[in-house]
Structures are given as structure tokens and as C-alpha cells.
Coordinates of C-alpha atoms in Angstrom, one line a residue:
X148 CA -60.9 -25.0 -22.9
X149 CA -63.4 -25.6 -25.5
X150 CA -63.3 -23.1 -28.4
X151 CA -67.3 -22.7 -28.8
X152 CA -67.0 -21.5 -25.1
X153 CA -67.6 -17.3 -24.8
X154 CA -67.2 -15.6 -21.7
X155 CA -70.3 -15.3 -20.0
X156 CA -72.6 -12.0 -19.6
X157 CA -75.4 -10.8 -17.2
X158 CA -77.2 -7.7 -16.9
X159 CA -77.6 -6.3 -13.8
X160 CA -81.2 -4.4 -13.3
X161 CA -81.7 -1.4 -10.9
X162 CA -84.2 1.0 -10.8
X163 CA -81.8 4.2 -9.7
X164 CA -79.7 3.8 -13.0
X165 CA -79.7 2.0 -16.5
X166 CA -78.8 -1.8 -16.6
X167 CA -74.9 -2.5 -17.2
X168 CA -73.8 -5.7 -18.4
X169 CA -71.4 -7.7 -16.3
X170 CA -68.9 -9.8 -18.8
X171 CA -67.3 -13.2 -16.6
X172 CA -64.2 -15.0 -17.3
X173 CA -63.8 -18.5 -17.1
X174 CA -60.4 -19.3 -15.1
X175 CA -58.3 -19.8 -18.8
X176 CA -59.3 -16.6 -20.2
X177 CA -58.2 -14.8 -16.4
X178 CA -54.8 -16.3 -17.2
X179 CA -54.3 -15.2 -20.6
X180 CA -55.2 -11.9 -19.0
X181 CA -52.9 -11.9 -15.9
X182 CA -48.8 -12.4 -16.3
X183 CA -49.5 -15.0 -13.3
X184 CA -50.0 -18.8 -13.4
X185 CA -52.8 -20.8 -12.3
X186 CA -50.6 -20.9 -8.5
X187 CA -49.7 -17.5 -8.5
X188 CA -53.0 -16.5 -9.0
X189 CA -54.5 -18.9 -6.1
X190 CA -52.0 -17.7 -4.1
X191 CA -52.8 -13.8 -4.5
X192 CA -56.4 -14.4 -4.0
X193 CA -55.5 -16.3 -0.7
X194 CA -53.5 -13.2 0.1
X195 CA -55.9 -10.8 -0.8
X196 CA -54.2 -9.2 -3.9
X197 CA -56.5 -11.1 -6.3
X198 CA -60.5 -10.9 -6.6
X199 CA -61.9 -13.9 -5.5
X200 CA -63.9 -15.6 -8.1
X201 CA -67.8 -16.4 -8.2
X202 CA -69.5 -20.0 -8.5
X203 CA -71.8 -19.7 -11.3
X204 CA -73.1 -23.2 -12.6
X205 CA -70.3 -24.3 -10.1
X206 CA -68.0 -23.0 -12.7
X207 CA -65.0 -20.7 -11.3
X208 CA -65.6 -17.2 -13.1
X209 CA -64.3 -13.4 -12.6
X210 CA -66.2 -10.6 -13.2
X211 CA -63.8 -9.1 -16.1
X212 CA -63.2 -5.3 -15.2
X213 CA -62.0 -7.1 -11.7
X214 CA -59.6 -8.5 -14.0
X215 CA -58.9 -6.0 -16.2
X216 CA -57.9 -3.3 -13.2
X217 CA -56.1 -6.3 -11.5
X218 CA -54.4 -6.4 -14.7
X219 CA -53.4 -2.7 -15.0
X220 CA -52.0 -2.7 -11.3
X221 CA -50.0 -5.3 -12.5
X222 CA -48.5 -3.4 -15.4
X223 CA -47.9 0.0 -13.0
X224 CA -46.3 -1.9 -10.3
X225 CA -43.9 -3.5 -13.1
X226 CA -42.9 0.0 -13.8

């Protein structure tokens, strides 16, 4: 993890509605996201509990709002 590294943005362009930008997260900043380890969080996407994440550069990354509402399921189901 290198600290000069941001999280990585794209703005998606349609013609029905304005453009929204989509923030990524490199696989370090998923897990300081996620109460899950690197495993755990393998495992759920094998499972299908976890977004799978998209090759970009050939670098692992998640769009973040998948993460983020991953993250708030996680914090309901805690209770």
C-alpha cells in the first residue's frame, strides 16, 4: 500500500441522466472498510455474499457504494 495511492474515480456518461462518478477501492482500502479479512472476504465473494471485484489495469478494485452497503449489512446483521 503506497501512501501517494488515491482510490480511483470514473465518470460514467449517459444520455438519459447526468454523469455520476464511480469512486473504486483498491483491495486494502475494501478491508479497512469491511470487519472481514483478506480470507473472509474471498470467501464471501465465492459464496456470493460479497461483490465481486473488477480488473482495472489488472488491479483488483470495488466499486465503493458496493462496499459501503456491503458494509452497512454487515453492521445490521451484527445487531
Amino acid at each position: 500500500d503506497h501512501p501517494d495511492q488515491q482510490p480511483m474515480t470514473m465518470t460514467t456518461d449517459t444520455t438519459t441522466e447526468a454523469p455520476q462518478e464511480i469512486v473504486f477501492l483498491r483491495l486494502p482500502d475494501v478491508l479497512r472498510r469491511l470487519p472481514v479479512g483478506k480470507t473472509k472476504l474471498y470467501a464471501a465473494i465465492s459464496e456470493g455474499e460479497a461483490p465481486k471485484p473488477c480488473k482495472l489495469g489488472g488491479v483488483s478494485m470495488w466499486p465503493k457504494h458496493e462496499i459501503d452497503a456491503l458494509a452497512a449489512k454487515m453492521m445490521k446483521e451484527r445487531g
